[in-house]
């Protein structure tokens, strides 16, 4: 392949990517304009226009001193603690889920014993167990982190088991014939082969962690996004309530975009991903 051909192909990919980006932003602003127009015509106090939500959001989060990058106390007292609980619970669920999933996936009989137990517990909605976590950990971050871990671990664990069990049998037999050390086998063969399914489970569990963070903060929490959202709702401050809702949407979008960027980089060896930007 000549340098000119390679440059032309890269140029077409970049141009296609820019075109998709422009199209998506045009669609976003068109929907935003429709939202603004419809809410102003309706004049409902429950649905403030986006311009009012943006003004409330800027005042709420970005009206602080310049020494703190204009961030307000609300960001440090509510947003950052919620992010810490979300990411901390998700990371713990990911580590435990991957480790346990690899062990069970490589075991011939492990899932036969614990499979029914897993099916039972993952069918229980995590919010229904919040009273149990309150008894175990008390009110506070322990209860919230426990709720997040319990709900977020199942996609990671089950996807890891499925991914590990789908390793090509030829690779398994080759490793046995060469007496490959188990640690090297797991690190160099099992985890890369199960990588796509592990990342699928991690991505799903990240959105679950954000959801459970909000739900757990509605009960027995003195700060956080969920608590602030409930306070705004009870005070009938609907622009403030919508500001928190928009923030949750932006956090979900940001988490997903960042995770996809990491996934694309880690799994770039996959043939189906070579053509993506």
PDB file of C-alpha atoms in Angstrom, residues 4-99:
ATOM      1  CA  UNK A   4      -0.729   8.219  -1.082  1.00  0.00           C
ATOM      2  CA  UNK A   5      -3.357   5.460  -0.863  1.00  0.00           C
ATOM      3  CA  UNK A   6      -3.003   5.265   2.919  1.00  0.00           C
ATOM      4  CA  UNK A   7      -3.327   9.038   3.264  1.00  0.00           C
ATOM      5  CA  UNK A   8      -6.411   9.019   1.054  1.00  0.00           C
ATOM      6  CA  UNK A   9      -8.052   6.298   3.140  1.00  0.00           C
ATOM      7  CA  UNK A  10      -7.277   8.131   6.388  1.00  0.00           C
ATOM      8  CA  UNK A  11      -8.617  11.348   4.885  1.00  0.00           C
ATOM      9  CA  UNK A  12     -11.899   9.664   3.920  1.00  0.00           C
ATOM     10  CA  UNK A  13     -12.274   8.209   7.420  1.00  0.00           C
ATOM     11  CA  UNK A  14     -11.613  11.585   9.039  1.00  0.00           C
ATOM     12  CA  UNK A  15     -14.045  13.293   6.667  1.00  0.00           C
ATOM     13  CA  UNK A  16     -16.704  10.695   7.377  1.00  0.00           C
ATOM     14  CA  UNK A  17     -16.168  11.122  11.107  1.00  0.00           C
ATOM     15  CA  UNK A  18     -16.478  14.918  10.874  1.00  0.00           C
ATOM     16  CA  UNK A  19     -19.635  14.558   8.799  1.00  0.00           C
ATOM     17  CA  UNK A  20     -21.238  12.270  11.394  1.00  0.00           C
ATOM     18  CA  UNK A  21     -20.226  14.659  14.181  1.00  0.00           C
ATOM     19  CA  UNK A  22     -21.727  17.676  12.400  1.00  0.00           C
ATOM     20  CA  UNK A  23     -24.924  15.762  11.664  1.00  0.00           C
ATOM     21  CA  UNK A  24     -25.300  14.689  15.292  1.00  0.00           C
ATOM     22  CA  UNK A  25     -24.790  18.217  16.600  1.00  0.00           C
ATOM     23  CA  UNK A  26     -27.274  19.641  14.085  1.00  0.00           C
ATOM     24  CA  UNK A  27     -29.838  17.101  15.251  1.00  0.00           C
ATOM     25  CA  UNK A  28     -29.098  17.979  18.885  1.00  0.00           C
ATOM     26  CA  UNK A  29     -29.598  21.714  18.363  1.00  0.00           C
ATOM     27  CA  UNK A  30     -32.741  21.099  16.324  1.00  0.00           C
ATOM     28  CA  UNK A  31     -34.262  19.036  19.143  1.00  0.00           C
ATOM     29  CA  UNK A  32     -33.136  21.661  21.650  1.00  0.00           C
ATOM     30  CA  UNK A  33     -34.871  24.361  19.634  1.00  0.00           C
ATOM     31  CA  UNK A  34     -38.069  22.323  19.487  1.00  0.00           C
ATOM     32  CA  UNK A  35     -37.882  21.800  23.252  1.00  0.00           C
ATOM     33  CA  UNK A  36     -37.369  25.522  23.871  1.00  0.00           C
ATOM     34  CA  UNK A  37     -40.239  26.532  21.612  1.00  0.00           C
ATOM     35  CA  UNK A  38     -42.706  23.952  22.905  1.00  0.00           C
ATOM     36  CA  UNK A  39     -42.057  24.712  26.590  1.00  0.00           C
ATOM     37  CA  UNK A  40     -42.425  28.456  26.056  1.00  0.00           C
ATOM     38  CA  UNK A  41     -45.708  27.949  24.222  1.00  0.00           C
ATOM     39  CA  UNK A  42     -46.998  25.561  26.903  1.00  0.00           C
ATOM     40  CA  UNK A  43     -45.966  27.865  29.775  1.00  0.00           C
ATOM     41  CA  UNK A  44     -46.061  24.944  32.203  1.00  0.00           C
ATOM     42  CA  UNK A  45     -44.239  25.449  35.528  1.00  0.00           C
ATOM     43  CA  UNK A  46     -43.316  21.765  35.512  1.00  0.00           C
ATOM     44  CA  UNK A  47     -41.389  21.993  32.223  1.00  0.00           C
ATOM     45  CA  UNK A  48     -39.137  25.071  32.164  1.00  0.00           C
ATOM     46  CA  UNK A  49     -37.433  25.963  28.872  1.00  0.00           C
ATOM     47  CA  UNK A  50     -33.836  24.791  28.327  1.00  0.00           C
ATOM     48  CA  UNK A  51     -32.540  28.367  28.494  1.00  0.00           C
ATOM     49  CA  UNK A  52     -33.836  28.674  32.067  1.00  0.00           C
ATOM     50  CA  UNK A  53     -32.367  25.285  32.975  1.00  0.00           C
ATOM     51  CA  UNK A  54     -28.973  26.324  31.596  1.00  0.00           C
ATOM     52  CA  UNK A  55     -29.047  29.608  33.525  1.00  0.00           C
ATOM     53  CA  UNK A  56     -29.899  27.747  36.731  1.00  0.00           C
ATOM     54  CA  UNK A  57     -27.171  25.191  36.089  1.00  0.00           C
ATOM     55  CA  UNK A  58     -24.497  27.817  35.507  1.00  0.00           C
ATOM     56  CA  UNK A  59     -25.456  29.632  38.701  1.00  0.00           C
ATOM     57  CA  UNK A  60     -25.590  26.354  40.631  1.00  0.00           C
ATOM     58  CA  UNK A  61     -22.230  24.919  39.580  1.00  0.00           C
ATOM     59  CA  UNK A  62     -20.073  27.600  37.909  1.00  0.00           C
ATOM     60  CA  UNK A  63     -20.559  30.756  39.969  1.00  0.00           C
ATOM     61  CA  UNK A  64     -17.707  30.115  42.392  1.00  0.00           C
ATOM     62  CA  UNK A  65     -14.396  31.952  42.772  1.00  0.00           C
ATOM     63  CA  UNK A  66     -11.783  31.856  40.048  1.00  0.00           C
ATOM     64  CA  UNK A  67      -9.307  30.206  42.435  1.00  0.00           C
ATOM     65  CA  UNK A  68     -11.504  27.089  42.303  1.00  0.00           C
ATOM     66  CA  UNK A  69     -12.061  27.210  38.538  1.00  0.00           C
ATOM     67  CA  UNK A  70     -15.421  28.918  39.195  1.00  0.00           C
ATOM     68  CA  UNK A  71     -16.787  25.742  40.778  1.00  0.00           C
ATOM     69  CA  UNK A  72     -19.280  26.286  43.591  1.00  0.00           C
ATOM     70  CA  UNK A  73     -19.571  24.577  46.950  1.00  0.00           C
ATOM     71  CA  UNK A  74     -22.394  22.489  45.494  1.00  0.00           C
ATOM     72  CA  UNK A  75     -19.940  20.760  43.179  1.00  0.00           C
ATOM     73  CA  UNK A  76     -17.579  19.851  46.008  1.00  0.00           C
ATOM     74  CA  UNK A  77     -20.291  18.985  48.522  1.00  0.00           C
ATOM     75  CA  UNK A  78     -22.675  17.041  46.274  1.00  0.00           C
ATOM     76  CA  UNK A  79     -21.387  16.258  42.782  1.00  0.00           C
ATOM     77  CA  UNK A  80     -17.883  15.013  43.623  1.00  0.00           C
ATOM     78  CA  UNK A  81     -19.017  12.710  46.478  1.00  0.00           C
ATOM     79  CA  UNK A  82     -21.596  11.149  44.149  1.00  0.00           C
ATOM     80  CA  UNK A  83     -18.973  10.605  41.459  1.00  0.00           C
ATOM     81  CA  UNK A  84     -16.695   9.004  44.025  1.00  0.00           C
ATOM     82  CA  UNK A  85     -19.416   6.590  45.136  1.00  0.00           C
ATOM     83  CA  UNK A  86     -20.357   5.739  41.561  1.00  0.00           C
ATOM     84  CA  UNK A  87     -16.851   5.078  40.283  1.00  0.00           C
ATOM     85  CA  UNK A  88     -15.664   3.465  43.530  1.00  0.00           C
ATOM     86  CA  UNK A  89     -18.563   1.004  43.599  1.00  0.00           C
ATOM     87  CA  UNK A  90     -18.183   0.305  39.889  1.00  0.00           C
ATOM     88  CA  UNK A  91     -14.443  -0.348  40.146  1.00  0.00           C
ATOM     89  CA  UNK A  92     -14.904  -2.711  43.101  1.00  0.00           C
ATOM     90  CA  UNK A  93     -17.697  -4.539  41.291  1.00  0.00           C
ATOM     91  CA  UNK A  94     -15.510  -4.792  38.195  1.00  0.00           C
ATOM     92  CA  UNK A  95     -12.477  -6.184  40.007  1.00  0.00           C
ATOM     93  CA  UNK A  96     -14.462  -8.727  42.011  1.00  0.00           C
ATOM     94  CA  UNK A  97     -16.664  -9.650  39.042  1.00  0.00           C
ATOM     95  CA  UNK A  98     -13.759 -10.242  36.665  1.00  0.00           C
ATOM     96  CA  UNK A  99     -11.702 -12.206  39.211  1.00  0.00           C
TER      97      UNK A  99
END
